[in-house]
Short mmCIF file of C-alpha atoms and ligand atoms in Angstrom, two decimals:
data_model
loop_
_atom_site.label_atom_id
_atom_site.label_comp_id
_atom_site.label_asym_id
_atom_site.label_seq_id
_atom_site.Cartn_x
_atom_site.Cartn_y
_atom_site.Cartn_z
CA UNK A 30 29.96 16.20 -15.01
CA UNK A 31 29.41 13.20 -13.07
CA UNK A 32 29.47 9.35 -13.78
CA UNK A 33 27.95 7.55 -11.01
CA UNK A 34 28.12 3.89 -10.43
CA UNK A 35 25.29 3.04 -7.90
CA UNK A 36 24.89 -0.03 -5.72
CA UNK A 37 21.56 -1.33 -4.53
CA UNK A 38 21.16 -4.65 -2.13
CA UNK A 39 18.98 -3.47 0.63
CA UNK A 40 16.82 -6.83 0.11
CA UNK A 41 16.65 -9.87 -2.44
CA UNK A 42 17.78 -7.85 -5.71
CA UNK A 43 21.51 -7.29 -6.65
CA UNK A 44 21.40 -4.00 -8.56
CA UNK A 45 23.87 -1.74 -10.02
CA UNK A 46 23.31 1.42 -12.37
CA UNK A 47 25.36 4.19 -13.79
CA UNK A 48 24.08 7.67 -14.07
CA UNK A 49 25.74 9.78 -16.48
CA UNK A 50 25.07 13.52 -15.79
CA UNK A 51 21.53 12.80 -14.70
CA UNK A 52 20.94 10.35 -17.34
CA UNK A 53 20.33 6.57 -16.60
CA UNK A 54 22.78 4.69 -18.85
CA UNK A 55 22.54 1.07 -17.17
CA UNK A 56 20.13 -0.39 -14.81
CA UNK A 57 21.32 -4.07 -14.21
CA UNK A 58 18.94 -6.02 -11.74
CA UNK A 59 19.75 -9.82 -10.71
CA UNK A 60 16.96 -11.24 -8.95
CA UNK A 61 16.85 -13.90 -6.09
CA UNK A 62 14.78 -16.65 -7.44
CA UNK A 63 16.06 -19.16 -4.03
CA UNK A 64 13.58 -17.27 -1.65
CA UNK A 65 10.63 -18.77 -3.60
CA UNK A 66 11.02 -22.08 -2.04
CA UNK A 67 10.49 -20.63 1.32
CA UNK A 68 7.79 -18.24 1.08
CA UNK A 69 9.71 -15.41 2.11
CA UNK A 70 13.20 -13.84 1.80
CA UNK A 71 15.72 -15.50 4.12
CA UNK A 72 18.03 -13.35 5.00
CA UNK A 73 21.10 -15.12 5.60
CA UNK A 74 20.57 -16.68 1.93
CA UNK A 75 19.92 -13.10 0.33
CA UNK A 76 23.25 -11.85 1.62
CA UNK A 77 24.99 -15.15 0.14
CA UNK A 78 23.61 -14.68 -3.34
CA UNK A 79 24.69 -10.82 -3.30
CA UNK A 80 28.09 -11.99 -2.79
CA UNK A 81 27.89 -13.98 -5.99
CA UNK A 82 26.18 -11.54 -7.90
CA UNK A 83 28.04 -8.16 -7.08
CA UNK A 84 31.07 -8.50 -9.37
CA UNK A 85 29.07 -9.90 -12.36
CA UNK A 86 26.17 -7.32 -12.20
CA UNK A 87 28.91 -4.53 -11.86
CA UNK A 88 30.87 -5.93 -15.00
CA UNK A 89 27.22 -5.79 -16.91
CA UNK A 90 26.36 -2.18 -15.60
CA UNK A 91 29.87 -0.96 -17.35
CA UNK A 92 29.26 -2.76 -20.39
CA UNK A 93 25.68 -1.29 -20.49
CA UNK A 94 26.64 1.87 -20.12
CA UNK A 95 29.73 1.80 -22.52
CA UNK A 96 32.05 3.10 -19.33
CA UNK A 97 35.06 2.26 -18.00
CA UNK A 98 35.98 2.23 -14.30
CA UNK A 99 38.54 5.18 -14.92
CA UNK A 100 35.55 7.22 -16.23
CA UNK A 101 33.44 7.07 -12.86
CA UNK A 102 33.48 10.60 -10.61
CA UNK A 103 31.63 8.76 -7.87
CA UNK A 104 30.04 5.38 -5.97
CA UNK A 105 26.46 5.79 -4.59
CA UNK A 106 25.29 3.03 -2.21
CA UNK A 107 22.19 2.24 -0.39
CA UNK A 108 23.43 2.47 3.59
CA UNK A 109 19.61 1.45 4.78
CA UNK A 110 16.89 0.71 5.68
CA UNK A 111 17.15 -3.32 4.84
CA UNK A 112 18.26 -6.01 5.91
CA UNK A 113 21.59 -5.87 7.16
CA UNK A 114 23.40 -8.70 5.93
CA UNK A 115 22.44 -7.77 2.66
CA UNK A 116 23.14 -4.11 2.99
CA UNK A 117 26.71 -5.22 4.28
CA UNK A 118 27.61 -6.68 0.95
CA UNK A 119 26.71 -3.21 -1.24
CA UNK A 120 28.11 -0.97 1.51
CA UNK A 121 31.47 -3.38 1.81
CA UNK A 122 31.74 -3.55 -2.14
CA UNK A 123 31.05 0.30 -2.52
CA UNK A 124 33.78 1.26 -0.08
CA UNK A 125 36.70 -1.20 -1.73
CA UNK A 126 35.35 0.01 -5.16
CA UNK A 127 35.68 3.63 -4.19
CA UNK A 128 39.24 3.14 -2.10
CA UNK A 129 40.81 1.25 -4.59
CA UNK A 130 39.89 3.77 -7.77
CA UNK A 131 39.88 6.99 -5.52
CA UNK A 132 36.62 7.89 -5.77
CA UNK A 133 34.07 9.60 -3.51
CA UNK A 134 31.39 7.92 -1.79
CA UNK A 135 27.79 8.67 -1.82
CA UNK A 136 25.53 7.34 1.12
CA UNK A 137 21.94 7.06 0.13
CA UNK A 138 18.56 6.22 1.95
CA UNK A 139 16.52 3.13 0.37
CA UNK A 140 13.19 5.15 0.89
CA UNK A 141 14.32 8.38 -0.26
CA UNK A 142 15.36 6.69 -3.78
CA UNK A 143 11.96 5.28 -3.93
CA UNK A 144 10.72 8.75 -4.13
CA UNK A 145 13.63 10.29 -6.24
CA UNK A 146 12.89 7.53 -8.64
CA UNK A 147 10.47 9.95 -10.54
CA UNK A 148 13.32 12.00 -11.15
CA UNK A 149 14.56 9.63 -13.75
CA UNK A 150 12.50 10.35 -16.71
CA UNK A 151 9.76 13.05 -17.60
CA UNK A 152 7.45 14.25 -16.76
CA UNK A 153 9.15 14.99 -13.38
CA UNK A 154 7.16 16.55 -10.31
CA UNK A 155 7.75 19.97 -9.27
CA UNK A 156 8.14 20.60 -5.16
CA UNK A 157 6.21 20.13 -3.17
CA UNK A 158 4.53 17.08 -4.06
CA UNK A 159 3.00 14.16 -1.86
CA UNK A 160 4.22 10.75 -2.58
CA UNK A 161 2.65 7.29 -1.50
CA UNK A 162 5.39 5.39 -1.17
CA UNK A 163 4.39 1.77 -0.69
CA UNK A 164 6.69 -1.21 -0.89
CA UNK A 165 7.12 -4.61 0.92
CA UNK A 166 8.39 -2.89 4.07
CA UNK A 167 6.71 0.35 4.41
CA UNK A 168 3.49 2.25 3.53
CA UNK A 169 4.05 6.19 3.69
CA UNK A 170 2.57 9.25 2.85
CA UNK A 171 5.78 11.85 2.44
CA UNK A 172 5.56 15.57 2.04
CA UNK A 173 8.36 16.04 -0.46
CA UNK A 174 9.66 19.83 -0.10
CA UNK A 175 12.79 19.30 -1.58
CA UNK A 176 15.02 16.62 -3.17
CA UNK A 177 16.34 15.94 0.53
CA UNK A 178 13.62 17.20 2.53
CA UNK A 179 11.01 15.42 3.14
CA UNK A 180 8.73 14.57 5.71
CA UNK A 181 6.52 11.53 6.66
CA UNK A 182 2.92 12.44 7.08
CA UNK A 183 1.26 9.41 7.43
CA UNK A 184 2.33 5.68 8.07
CA UNK A 185 1.73 2.21 8.90
CA UNK A 186 0.74 1.11 12.43
CA UNK A 187 1.54 -2.59 11.56
CA UNK A 188 1.82 -4.37 8.32
CA UNK A 189 3.13 -2.66 5.12
CA UNK A 190 0.64 -2.81 2.02
CA UNK A 191 3.03 -5.11 -0.12
CA UNK A 192 2.92 -7.33 2.93
CA UNK A 193 -0.80 -7.25 2.72
CA UNK A 194 -0.55 -8.33 -0.71
CA UNK A 195 1.75 -11.16 0.08
CA UNK A 196 0.29 -12.73 2.96
CA UNK A 197 -3.35 -12.35 1.31
CA UNK A 198 -1.33 -14.52 -1.39
CA UNK A 199 0.27 -16.94 0.90
CA UNK A 200 -3.32 -17.74 2.47
CA UNK A 201 -4.65 -18.15 -1.21
CA UNK A 202 -1.72 -20.78 -1.48
CA UNK A 203 0.18 -18.67 -4.52
CA UNK A 204 3.98 -18.73 -4.40
CA UNK A 205 5.93 -15.92 -3.13
CA UNK A 206 6.55 -13.00 -3.58
CA UNK A 207 2.23 -13.11 -4.10
CA UNK A 208 1.56 -9.62 -4.89
CA UNK A 209 2.37 -9.08 -8.63
CA UNK A 210 0.25 -12.53 -9.02
CA UNK A 211 -2.65 -11.16 -7.13
CA UNK A 212 -2.55 -8.31 -9.70
CA UNK A 213 -2.56 -10.70 -12.59
CA UNK A 214 -5.84 -12.74 -11.25
CA UNK A 215 -7.34 -9.54 -10.31
CA UNK A 216 -7.50 -8.40 -13.91
CA UNK A 217 -10.10 -10.78 -14.77
CA UNK A 218 -11.97 -11.10 -11.70
CA UNK A 219 -14.88 -8.69 -10.29
CA UNK A 220 -13.31 -6.15 -7.69
CA UNK A 221 -17.11 -6.01 -6.01
CA UNK A 222 -17.67 -9.57 -5.58
CA UNK A 223 -16.55 -9.49 -2.14
CA UNK A 224 -16.45 -7.02 0.43
CA UNK A 225 -13.78 -6.40 3.03
CA UNK A 226 -13.84 -3.79 6.07
CA UNK A 227 -12.01 -0.49 5.81
CA UNK A 228 -10.11 0.16 8.96
CA UNK A 229 -11.29 3.00 10.76
CA UNK A 230 -8.07 4.87 11.74
CA UNK A 231 -7.86 8.69 12.16
CA UNK A 232 -5.61 11.09 10.56
CA UNK A 233 -3.19 9.84 7.47
CA UNK A 234 -2.15 6.55 8.92
CA UNK A 235 -2.61 2.97 8.07
CA UNK A 236 -3.20 -0.21 9.42
CA UNK A 237 -3.50 -3.72 7.47
CA UNK A 238 -3.34 -6.18 9.98
CA UNK A 239 -7.04 -6.30 10.41
CA UNK A 240 -7.76 -6.84 6.68
CA UNK A 241 -5.33 -9.75 6.91
CA UNK A 242 -7.61 -11.43 9.68
CA UNK A 243 -10.53 -10.74 7.80
CA UNK A 244 -9.27 -12.40 4.49
CA UNK A 245 -8.42 -15.34 6.55
CA UNK A 246 -11.61 -15.95 8.48
CA UNK A 247 -13.45 -15.29 5.34
CA UNK A 248 -11.53 -17.75 3.39
CA UNK A 249 -11.49 -20.44 6.16
CA UNK A 250 -15.47 -19.82 6.70
CA UNK A 251 -16.17 -20.22 3.05
CA UNK A 252 -14.07 -23.31 2.87
CA UNK A 253 -16.04 -24.96 5.48
CA UNK A 254 -18.91 -24.75 3.21
CA UNK A 255 -17.29 -25.31 -0.31
CA UNK A 256 -13.68 -27.17 0.14
CA UNK A 257 -12.95 -25.72 -3.60
CA UNK A 258 -13.74 -22.17 -2.38
CA UNK A 259 -10.47 -20.67 -3.28
CA UNK A 260 -9.92 -22.42 -6.79
CA UNK A 261 -13.41 -21.63 -7.81
CA UNK A 262 -13.12 -17.94 -7.03
CA UNK A 263 -9.60 -16.91 -6.92
CA UNK A 264 -9.96 -14.15 -9.63
CA UNK A 265 -12.88 -12.76 -7.89
CA UNK A 266 -11.22 -12.99 -4.42
CA UNK A 267 -7.90 -11.00 -5.76
CA UNK A 268 -9.93 -8.33 -7.47
CA UNK A 269 -11.96 -7.56 -4.47
CA UNK A 270 -8.54 -7.80 -1.77
CA UNK A 271 -6.91 -5.68 -4.33
CA UNK A 272 -10.03 -3.16 -4.43
CA UNK A 273 -9.99 -2.96 -0.93
CA UNK A 274 -6.05 -2.25 -0.47
CA UNK A 275 -6.02 0.13 -2.99
CA UNK A 276 -9.14 2.20 -1.95
CA UNK A 277 -7.72 2.10 1.92
CA UNK A 278 -4.33 3.54 0.24
CA UNK A 279 -6.04 6.12 -2.00
CA UNK A 280 -8.46 7.44 0.42
CA UNK A 281 -5.81 8.78 2.91
CA UNK A 282 -3.70 10.20 0.02
CA UNK A 283 -7.20 11.98 -0.98
CA UNK A 284 -7.25 13.26 2.91
CA UNK A 285 -3.59 14.33 2.68
CA UNK A 286 -4.08 15.98 -0.72
CA UNK A 287 -6.76 18.06 1.16
CA UNK A 288 -5.08 18.87 4.30
CA UNK A 289 -1.71 20.18 2.68
CA UNK A 290 -3.62 21.53 -0.52
CA UNK A 291 -1.79 19.74 -2.77
CA UNK A 292 -2.51 18.54 -6.30
CA UNK A 293 0.74 16.75 -7.48
CA UNK A 294 0.44 13.16 -6.16
CA UNK A 295 3.09 10.58 -6.85
CA UNK A 296 3.51 6.84 -5.78
CA UNK A 297 6.66 4.68 -5.63
CA UNK A 298 7.75 1.73 -4.42
CA UNK A 299 7.02 -1.96 -5.35
CA UNK A 300 3.38 -1.77 -4.90
CA UNK A 301 3.05 1.09 -7.04
CA UNK A 302 3.72 -1.34 -9.80
CA UNK A 303 0.12 -2.59 -8.95
CA UNK A 304 -2.43 -2.03 -12.12
CA UNK A 305 -5.19 -1.55 -9.65
CA UNK A 306 -3.59 1.11 -7.56
CA UNK A 307 -2.46 2.65 -11.20
CA UNK A 308 -5.88 2.75 -12.37
CA UNK A 309 -7.99 3.86 -9.36
CA UNK A 310 -5.22 6.51 -8.81
CA UNK A 311 -6.08 7.72 -12.77
CA UNK A 312 -9.61 7.94 -11.70
CA UNK A 313 -8.94 9.66 -8.65
CA UNK A 314 -6.81 12.34 -10.44
CA UNK A 315 -9.48 12.86 -12.92
CA UNK A 316 -12.03 13.48 -10.45
CA UNK A 317 -10.05 15.52 -7.93
CA UNK A 318 -7.76 17.60 -10.33
CA UNK A 319 -4.53 15.72 -9.60
CA UNK A 320 -1.49 15.68 -11.63
CA UNK A 321 -0.11 12.36 -10.99
CA UNK A 322 3.14 10.60 -11.50
CA UNK A 323 4.24 7.09 -11.74
CA UNK A 324 7.07 5.91 -12.47
CA UNK A 325 8.28 3.08 -15.29
CA UNK A 326 7.69 -0.36 -13.91
CA UNK A 327 11.32 -1.14 -13.52
CA UNK A 328 11.72 1.98 -11.56
CA UNK A 329 9.01 0.95 -9.14
CA UNK A 330 10.51 -2.30 -7.59
CA UNK A 331 13.81 -2.35 -6.25
CA UNK A 332 16.50 -0.98 -8.59
CA UNK A 333 19.71 0.70 -8.43
CA UNK A 334 18.50 3.53 -11.38
CA UNK A 335 16.72 5.12 -8.16
CA UNK A 336 20.06 5.03 -6.16
CA UNK A 337 22.12 6.14 -8.90
CA UNK A 338 19.88 9.24 -9.56
CA UNK A 339 19.41 10.34 -5.83
CA UNK A 340 23.30 9.80 -6.02
CA UNK A 341 23.42 12.38 -8.82
CA UNK A 342 21.48 15.09 -6.50
CA UNK A 343 23.94 14.53 -3.67
CA UNK A 344 27.03 14.66 -6.02
CA UNK A 345 26.03 17.95 -7.03
CA UNK A 346 25.88 19.09 -3.29
CA UNK A 347 29.21 17.36 -2.76
CA UNK A 348 27.45 15.33 0.00
CA UNK A 349 30.24 12.88 0.43
CA UNK A 350 30.74 10.26 3.31
CA UNK A 351 34.12 8.63 4.53
CA UNK A 352 35.26 4.97 4.55
CA UNK A 353 34.22 4.68 8.37
CA UNK A 354 30.34 4.99 6.97
CA UNK A 355 28.39 1.82 7.88
CA UNK A 356 25.26 -0.11 6.78
CA UNK A 357 22.13 0.23 8.88
CA UNK A 358 19.07 -1.69 9.34
CA UNK A 359 16.72 1.09 10.50
CA UNK A 360 17.55 4.66 9.04
CA UNK A 361 16.34 7.88 9.87
CA UNK A 362 14.25 9.46 7.29
O1 KG4 B 423 9.99 -1.53 -2.85
P1 KG4 B 423 9.99 -3.34 -3.45
O2 KG4 B 423 10.69 -3.89 -4.44
O3 KG4 B 423 10.70 -3.58 -2.09
C1 KG4 B 423 10.64 -3.31 -0.83
O4 KG4 B 423 11.87 -2.33 -0.66
O5 KG4 B 423 10.28 -3.95 -0.06
O6 KG4 B 423 8.49 -3.94 -2.84
C2 KG4 B 423 7.95 -5.57 -2.96
C3 KG4 B 423 6.60 -5.39 -2.75
C4 KG4 B 423 6.50 -7.04 -2.20
O7 KG4 B 423 5.31 -6.80 -1.17
C5 KG4 B 423 5.76 -7.29 -3.67
O8 KG4 B 423 4.87 -8.13 -3.62
C6 KG4 B 423 4.98 -5.97 -4.33
O9 KG4 B 423 6.00 -4.97 -4.02
N1 KG4 B 423 4.49 -5.89 -5.22
C7 KG4 B 423 3.25 -5.71 -6.05
C8 KG4 B 423 3.47 -5.96 -7.55
N2 KG4 B 423 4.55 -5.65 -7.86
C9 KG4 B 423 5.22 -5.67 -6.65
N3 KG4 B 423 2.25 -5.99 -5.10
C10 KG4 B 423 1.14 -5.68 -5.74
N4 KG4 B 423 1.11 -5.73 -7.07
C11 KG4 B 423 2.07 -5.55 -8.15
N5 KG4 B 423 1.98 -5.72 -9.44
ZN1 ZN B 424 12.40 -0.73 -1.65
#
């Protein structure tokens, strides 16, 4: 029996979840809107807002799950990767909380947790499967052999897919974070209106910096001819950029699926909330006979439920850490 309280604070979301014997009974997420004024996450501000949010978010999670502190059996937390100042708030709080309540501590890798989010709800993938993890900081194809036995078989050489979305949004004068807005505009645009080059990277790795430059020049050249080019074509530009990013992502997944002879394909991370990616993945699946796994929206972007479920599997293995544990901005996979 386990009742695990989990804390996620790797970037700009303060989140606390509770996992009762493998079932998520609370998942509270406090977003930080302050960064919208700056066009990106300001680490120092993120850390300060985590400090303000952490206690009320914990209290709300306990209320939602209808459990008392006394009923908890462990505290799980994101150790890394992420912004050090942000991680420090969650890690320090988890350590003091565990010390005060005499509970074991469970350290979780944020990138493992994005993948283990698939084990929150049915249908759950069976091992081995391939997972495309696409977030603001990472783009990876991961061969998942077991809950904590994972191998990165492809990753980005420069920008992450989320960055490609967000940087494009910035070029289009959309507010931060622009990824979800591109998604919204793309729904009413023509994905074949404009064509962008697909990077020629060998193997299973990605590169998005060339695409960003191509978009930048494309907008600059068109604005010279028509200063209203962006506003008059926003939906078509968004749909075309999204189409490019999604196809770059999925063509490599197709390659990996062939190479590893795996037909169970999952997606994880913030960008897996993207409608274009979800729809195109369904089309690939139909054509190639894949079984596809996509988490619910709320478990795609940063959340503590994924930390809690990862904590649940570590609790079963009794994989605990001591009070000497420290956060780490870069973490071994
Ligand atoms: O996993 P996540 O919440 O945080 C990180 O660990 O990075 O991912 C955030 C990223 C951002 O780049 C955001 O723009 C992108 O996910 N994102 C989306 C969508 N929702 C979030 N990108 C495209 N379409 C979306 N619907
Ligand atoms: Zn994330």
